[in-house]
Short mmCIF file of C-alpha atoms in Angstrom, two decimals:
data_model
loop_
_atom_site.label_atom_id
_atom_site.label_comp_id
_atom_site.label_asym_id
_atom_site.label_seq_id
_atom_site.Cartn_x
_atom_site.Cartn_y
_atom_site.Cartn_z
CA MET A 1 0.00 0.00 0.00
CA ASN A 2 1.31 3.44 -0.90
CA LYS A 3 2.13 5.69 2.02
CA THR A 4 0.62 9.16 1.93
CA CYS A 5 2.49 12.40 2.45
CA PRO A 6 1.81 13.53 6.02
CA VAL A 7 2.25 17.12 4.92
CA CYS A 8 -0.10 17.53 1.94
CA GLY A 9 -1.82 14.18 1.70
CA GLY A 10 -0.23 13.36 -1.67
CA VAL A 11 -0.37 9.64 -2.51
CA ASP A 12 2.59 9.31 -4.85
CA LEU A 13 5.37 9.29 -2.26
CA THR A 14 8.67 7.97 -3.53
CA LYS A 15 11.12 6.11 -1.31
CA GLU A 16 14.86 6.06 -1.83
CA THR A 17 18.03 5.24 0.05
CA ARG A 18 20.77 7.79 0.57
CA GLU A 19 24.12 7.73 2.27
CA GLN A 20 23.92 9.82 5.40
CA VAL A 21 26.89 10.85 7.52
CA ILE A 22 26.38 10.67 11.28
CA PRO A 23 28.95 12.99 12.88
CA LEU A 24 30.64 11.37 15.86
CA GLU A 25 33.18 12.57 18.40
CA PHE A 26 36.90 12.77 17.61
CA GLY A 27 36.11 13.00 13.89
CA ARG A 28 35.15 9.31 13.60
CA ASP A 29 32.00 9.83 11.57
CA ILE A 30 29.88 6.91 10.41
CA THR A 31 27.90 6.67 7.18
CA ILE A 32 24.56 4.87 7.17
CA GLU A 33 22.04 3.98 4.48
CA ALA A 34 19.13 6.28 5.25
CA THR A 35 15.58 6.01 3.93
CA VAL A 36 14.20 9.24 2.50
CA TYR A 37 10.62 9.78 1.32
CA ALA A 38 9.84 12.52 -1.19
CA CYS A 39 6.48 13.92 -2.16
CA PRO A 40 6.27 15.03 -5.80
CA ASP A 41 3.17 17.10 -5.00
CA CYS A 42 4.60 19.40 -2.31
CA GLY A 43 8.31 18.75 -2.79
CA MET A 44 8.77 17.82 0.87
CA GLU A 45 11.53 15.34 1.67
CA GLY A 46 12.15 13.54 4.91
CA ASP A 47 12.11 10.42 7.00
CA PHE A 48 8.35 10.85 7.48
CA PHE A 49 7.78 7.51 9.21
CA GLY A 50 10.86 7.35 11.44
CA ASP A 51 12.58 4.53 9.49
CA ASN A 52 16.07 5.86 10.34
CA GLU A 53 15.56 6.67 14.02
CA HIS A 54 16.32 3.19 15.35
CA LYS A 55 19.28 2.78 12.99
CA ILE A 56 20.88 6.08 14.11
CA GLU A 57 20.25 5.41 17.81
CA SER A 58 21.91 1.97 17.46
CA VAL A 59 24.93 3.50 15.72
CA LEU A 60 25.25 6.11 18.50
CA GLU A 61 24.90 3.51 21.26
CA GLU A 62 27.57 1.29 19.69
CA ALA A 63 29.87 4.27 19.19
CA GLN A 64 29.40 5.28 22.83
CA LYS A 65 30.49 1.82 24.03
CA LYS A 66 33.39 1.72 21.59
CA PHE A 67 34.65 5.19 22.57
CA ALA A 68 34.41 4.34 26.28
CA ALA A 69 36.58 1.23 25.82
CA MET A 70 38.99 3.14 23.56
CA ILE A 71 39.37 6.05 26.00
CA ILE A 72 39.82 3.78 29.03
CA ASP A 73 42.45 1.75 27.15
CA GLY A 74 44.21 4.98 26.20
CA LEU A 75 44.41 6.21 29.81
CA SER A 76 47.32 3.88 30.60
CA GLU A 77 49.30 5.48 27.74
CA GLN A 78 48.90 8.79 29.58
CA ASN A 79 50.00 7.16 32.84
CA ILE A 80 46.50 7.44 34.27
CA SER A 81 45.40 4.35 36.14
CA MET A 82 41.75 3.45 36.54
CA ALA A 83 42.15 3.59 40.32
CA TYR A 84 43.56 7.14 40.11
CA PHE A 85 40.71 8.24 37.81
CA GLU A 86 38.10 6.80 40.18
CA ARG A 87 39.72 8.32 43.26
CA ALA A 88 40.16 11.78 41.67
CA MET A 89 36.59 11.86 40.39
CA SER A 90 35.15 10.30 43.58
CA LEU A 91 33.68 7.37 41.65
CA PRO A 92 32.98 3.97 43.20
CA VAL A 93 35.74 1.38 42.75
CA ARG A 94 35.59 -0.62 39.47
CA THR A 95 33.32 1.98 37.81
CA LEU A 96 35.70 2.26 34.84
CA ALA A 97 35.84 -1.51 34.47
CA ARG A 98 32.02 -1.56 34.17
CA TRP A 99 32.10 1.26 31.63
CA LYS A 100 34.75 -0.58 29.66
CA ARG A 101 32.52 -3.69 29.53
CA GLY A 102 29.85 -1.57 27.84
CA GLU A 103 27.75 -0.56 30.84
CA VAL A 104 28.23 3.08 29.94
CA THR A 105 25.64 5.84 30.21
CA ALA A 106 25.51 9.12 28.29
CA SER A 107 26.80 11.06 31.32
CA ALA A 108 29.65 8.57 31.85
CA SER A 109 30.54 8.90 28.19
CA ALA A 110 30.54 12.71 28.50
CA LEU A 111 32.92 12.51 31.49
CA LEU A 112 35.28 10.16 29.65
CA LYS A 113 35.40 12.40 26.60
CA THR A 114 36.10 15.42 28.81
CA VAL A 115 39.01 13.65 30.52
CA LYS A 116 40.38 12.45 27.19
CA THR A 117 40.36 16.02 25.87
CA TYR A 118 41.64 17.65 29.09
CA PRO A 119 43.49 14.95 31.08
CA TRP A 120 44.69 17.54 33.60
CA ILE A 121 41.07 17.90 34.77
CA LEU A 122 41.82 14.88 36.99
CA GLU A 123 44.41 16.94 38.87
CA VAL A 124 41.80 19.68 39.31
CA ALA A 125 39.25 17.11 40.54
CA GLU A 126 41.82 15.75 42.97
CA LYS A 127 42.09 19.28 44.43
CA ARG A 128 38.29 19.31 44.80
CA PHE A 129 37.88 21.80 41.92
CA GLU A 130 39.52 24.61 43.91
CA HIS A 131 39.24 27.70 41.68
CA THR A 132 42.78 29.12 41.87
CA PHE A 133 44.38 25.74 41.28
CA ALA A 134 41.98 25.07 38.39
CA VAL A 135 42.86 28.36 36.68
CA GLU A 136 46.59 27.90 37.17
CA ARG A 137 46.47 24.32 35.89
CA MET A 138 44.51 25.42 32.85
CA ILE A 139 47.08 28.16 32.09
CA LYS A 140 49.92 25.66 32.46
CA ALA A 141 48.17 23.28 30.05
CA ALA A 142 47.67 26.14 27.57
CA MET A 143 51.33 27.16 27.82
CA ASP A 144 52.46 23.56 27.34
CA GLU A 145 50.33 23.37 24.19
CA MET A 146 51.75 26.67 22.95
CA GLY A 147 55.27 25.48 23.66
CA THR A 148 54.71 22.29 21.67
CA ALA A 149 53.21 24.24 18.78
CA LEU A 150 56.09 26.76 18.83
CA GLN A 151 58.70 24.01 18.93
CA GLY A 152 57.11 22.42 15.88
CA TYR A 153 57.12 25.76 14.06
CA LEU A 154 60.77 26.45 14.91
CA HIS A 155 61.82 22.96 13.86
CA ARG A 156 60.00 23.20 10.54
CA ASN A 157 61.68 26.53 9.80
CA GLY A 158 65.20 25.61 10.94
CA LEU A 159 65.13 27.97 13.92
CA GLU A 160 66.13 27.80 17.56
CA ALA A 161 64.81 29.81 20.49
CA SER A 162 66.12 30.83 23.89
CA PRO A 163 64.15 32.45 26.68
CA VAL A 164 64.98 36.07 27.50
CA VAL A 165 64.14 37.56 30.88
CA VAL A 166 64.54 41.30 31.45
CA SER A 167 63.63 42.82 34.77
CA SER A 168 63.84 46.24 36.34
CA GLY A 169 62.41 46.94 39.76
CA ASN A 170 58.92 45.46 39.95
CA THR A 171 58.50 45.19 36.20
CA GLY A 172 59.62 42.14 34.29
CA PHE A 173 59.51 40.96 30.70
CA VAL A 174 59.72 37.39 29.55
CA GLY A 175 60.39 36.92 25.86
CA MET A 176 62.08 34.69 23.38
CA ALA A 177 65.09 35.19 21.12
CA VAL A 178 64.82 33.30 17.86
CA ARG A 179 67.85 32.51 15.67
CA PRO A 180 68.71 30.06 12.90
CA SER A 181 69.62 26.70 14.37
CA THR A 182 73.34 25.85 14.70
CA LYS A 183 72.88 22.79 12.51
CA GLU A 184 71.45 24.90 9.69
CA ILE A 185 74.26 27.50 9.92
CA ILE A 186 76.95 24.86 9.57
CA THR A 187 75.39 23.22 6.54
CA LYS A 188 74.16 26.18 4.50
CA PRO A 189 73.66 29.97 4.54
CA ILE A 190 70.22 30.98 5.71
CA THR A 191 68.31 34.15 4.90
CA PHE A 192 66.96 35.49 8.13
CA ASN A 193 65.45 38.93 8.66
CA LYS A 194 66.45 39.83 5.11
CA GLU A 195 70.15 39.37 5.95
CA THR A 196 72.26 36.40 5.00
CA VAL A 197 73.98 34.68 7.88
CA LYS A 198 77.38 33.61 6.61
CA THR A 199 78.67 30.22 7.56
CA SER A 200 82.19 30.00 8.83
CA MET B 1 10.61 43.05 14.82
CA CYS B 2 8.31 40.54 13.18
CA VAL B 3 7.24 41.17 9.58
CA ILE B 4 3.84 39.80 8.69
CA MET B 5 3.53 39.17 4.98
CA ARG B 6 0.28 39.02 2.98
CA HIS B 7 -1.30 35.65 3.48
CA ARG B 8 -4.35 33.56 2.79
CA GLY B 9 -6.60 32.31 5.57
CA ALA B 10 -6.54 32.92 9.28
CA GLN B 11 -3.22 33.40 10.96
CA MET B 12 -2.09 32.81 14.50
CA ALA B 13 0.45 34.97 16.27
CA PRO B 14 4.07 33.74 16.00
CA GLU B 15 4.14 33.18 19.76
CA VAL B 16 1.05 30.95 19.52
CA ALA B 17 2.56 29.01 16.59
CA LEU B 18 5.75 28.51 18.62
CA GLN B 19 3.75 27.16 21.54
CA ALA B 20 1.90 24.83 19.13
CA LEU B 21 5.31 23.59 17.96
CA ILE B 22 6.46 22.98 21.54
CA ASP B 23 3.21 21.12 22.33
CA SER B 24 3.48 18.98 19.18
CA CYS B 25 7.10 18.12 20.02
CA ASP B 26 6.08 17.21 23.55
CA LYS B 27 3.27 14.92 22.40
CA ARG B 28 5.14 13.78 19.24
CA GLU B 29 1.92 14.34 17.33
CA LYS B 30 1.43 15.97 13.95
CA ILE B 31 5.07 16.92 13.73
CA GLY B 32 7.77 16.22 11.16
CA VAL B 33 11.25 17.38 10.18
CA LYS B 34 12.34 18.09 6.63
CA TYR B 35 15.37 16.11 5.41
CA ASP B 36 17.70 19.13 5.17
CA ALA B 37 16.61 20.47 8.55
CA GLU B 38 17.30 17.08 10.15
CA ASN B 39 20.80 17.05 8.66
CA ASP B 40 21.50 20.61 9.85
CA ALA B 41 20.22 19.85 13.36
CA ARG B 42 22.53 16.84 13.47
CA GLU B 43 25.56 18.69 12.10
CA VAL B 44 25.21 22.07 13.84
CA PHE B 45 23.30 21.38 17.07
CA ASN B 46 24.46 17.83 17.79
CA LEU B 47 20.86 16.58 17.67
CA PRO B 48 21.23 13.33 15.70
CA THR B 49 17.63 12.11 15.53
CA LYS B 50 14.14 13.55 15.22
CA LYS B 51 13.39 12.25 18.72
CA ARG B 52 16.24 14.34 20.15
CA ILE B 53 15.11 17.41 18.19
CA TYR B 54 11.59 17.04 19.63
CA GLU B 55 12.93 16.50 23.16
CA PHE B 56 15.19 19.53 22.81
CA ILE B 57 12.34 21.81 21.69
CA ALA B 58 9.80 20.40 24.17
CA GLY B 59 12.37 20.75 26.98
CA GLY B 60 12.69 24.50 26.40
CA GLY B 61 15.92 24.28 24.41
CA LEU B 62 15.11 27.26 22.20
CA GLU B 63 16.35 30.28 24.15
CA ALA B 64 15.35 33.92 23.65
CA VAL B 65 13.22 33.17 20.60
CA THR B 66 12.30 36.18 18.46
CA PRO B 67 9.92 35.95 15.50
CA ILE B 68 11.21 37.12 12.13
CA LYS B 69 8.27 36.88 9.75
CA VAL B 70 5.15 34.99 8.73
CA GLU B 71 4.41 34.25 5.09
CA ASN B 72 2.54 31.83 2.87
CA TRP B 73 4.33 28.61 2.05
CA ARG B 74 5.13 29.37 -1.56
CA TYR B 75 5.43 25.70 -2.65
CA ASN B 76 2.06 24.70 -1.28
CA PRO B 77 0.45 22.45 -3.95
CA LYS B 78 -3.02 22.93 -2.44
CA PRO B 79 -3.11 26.50 -1.13
CA ILE B 80 -6.89 26.62 -1.02
CA GLU B 81 -7.68 23.16 0.39
CA ASN B 82 -4.72 23.00 2.75
CA PRO B 83 -3.44 26.53 3.50
CA ALA B 84 -0.03 26.66 5.11
CA LEU B 85 2.03 29.44 6.64
CA VAL B 86 5.75 29.60 7.26
CA TYR B 87 6.82 31.07 10.61
CA SER B 88 10.48 31.91 11.05
CA TYR B 89 12.39 32.70 14.24
CA ASN B 90 15.81 33.56 15.61
CA PHE B 91 16.90 31.69 18.71
CA TYR B 92 19.92 30.94 20.84
CA SER B 93 21.27 27.74 22.26
CA GLY B 94 24.33 28.40 24.39
CA SER B 95 26.86 30.18 22.21
CA LEU B 96 25.05 29.26 18.97
CA TYR B 97 22.74 31.68 17.19
CA GLY B 98 20.11 29.67 15.35
CA TYR B 99 17.39 30.03 12.74
CA LEU B 100 14.15 28.06 12.85
CA ALA B 101 11.39 27.95 10.26
CA ILE B 102 8.23 25.87 10.56
CA ILE B 103 5.37 25.26 8.16
CA PHE B 104 2.05 25.31 9.92
CA PHE B 105 -0.83 23.56 8.14
CA GLN B 106 -3.91 25.34 9.28
CA LYS B 107 -6.50 22.68 8.46
CA THR B 108 -4.73 19.63 9.77
CA GLY B 109 -2.70 21.28 12.53
CA TRP B 110 0.42 19.52 11.18
CA ILE B 111 3.76 21.24 11.75
CA MET B 112 6.81 20.58 9.61
CA ILE B 113 10.19 21.85 10.77
CA LYS B 114 11.52 23.36 7.56
CA SER B 115 14.83 24.84 8.78
CA PHE B 116 16.82 24.29 11.94
CA LYS B 117 20.24 25.74 11.31
CA LYS B 118 22.92 28.22 12.23
CA ASN B 119 21.70 31.77 11.73
CA THR B 120 23.48 33.52 8.88
CA GLN B 121 22.66 36.95 10.33
CA GLN B 122 25.15 38.57 12.66
CA ASP B 123 24.67 37.52 16.27
CA PRO B 124 23.36 40.67 18.02
CA ARG B 125 25.16 39.57 21.19
CA ASN B 126 28.58 39.91 19.48
CA LEU B 127 30.11 37.48 21.94
CA ALA B 128 33.62 37.78 20.53
CA PHE B 129 33.62 41.55 20.93
CA LYS B 130 32.10 41.27 24.39
CA GLY B 131 35.03 39.07 25.38
CA LEU B 132 37.44 41.58 23.89
CA ALA B 133 35.66 44.46 25.65
CA ALA B 134 35.90 42.59 28.94
CA LEU B 135 39.63 42.07 28.38
CA LEU B 136 40.17 45.73 27.47
CA GLY B 137 38.09 46.78 30.47
CA ALA B 138 40.19 44.59 32.75
CA SER B 139 43.36 45.99 31.22
CA GLU B 140 42.18 49.58 31.72
CA GLU B 141 41.27 48.79 35.32
CA GLY B 142 44.76 47.40 35.79
CA ASN B 143 46.35 50.53 34.29
CA LYS B 144 44.33 52.80 36.61
CA LYS B 145 45.60 50.88 39.61
#
């Protein structure tokens, strides 16, 4: 029996299958075969009868279990033990083991993803989310990230950097002196600040 | 400001149409989502299924909703037998500035979510500049001290 368009009552609904991308966390999207109805009378397109709902929910549930196991497995690589995680977050013992087995809720999944993205949040939790410590730890994490990014940039461009500290009275300045790396100078002349550094 | 275009048939106020949408989402009755709107809701608002869209709307997820305009649904194949109006709104959800358009079928009471996407208009809150202003303010305070 032909299904009717719930919008205009048209009886000539067409049904087709399309590839549909379901965006998931950490860029691990999944593509499903989605059913799409189209009404030639009113031009409306959609999953009018909820054919895809169950399929998408199943994909999300599976992904949630998979991510939980993946994140918990990855904790050991960051030197984070399950016992430490549970103690810092005030979770009952063996909670992570249950999550890893697939007994994971949406809120548990959200916590795991937060810790994976910001592992230092465990240190903040351990200090009972004390504000000053939390802010300082966040700044340290940001500076570490900046340092890593800067190191990568310098390396790619054959440069080296040294910290420079200038202080006078109560005022201080912390900066960075950048120069061509020693290795580069020995092997070839480098153009830097529009001047050629001559090798000796 | 809401612009009311010329239309056929009786029209309800945008606020009433919005409440009808919330009620339909709550009861999951006479409500549908257009294919493109479902994709945008999934991509932009992290609402992967129709069920989650309905729960979000019924749960008061649309914040500071302001009506934009009301107009006839121009692609209506049966404008006389089944008149339909399109209501459009701006809304917020956290830091996102969204755009919602629904088609309201006056005879059947059916509501179709036509658009549920990121608003292309400039966010009147100007969050980025507010952050900058706060920083500048803090810096000026520091200089005064």
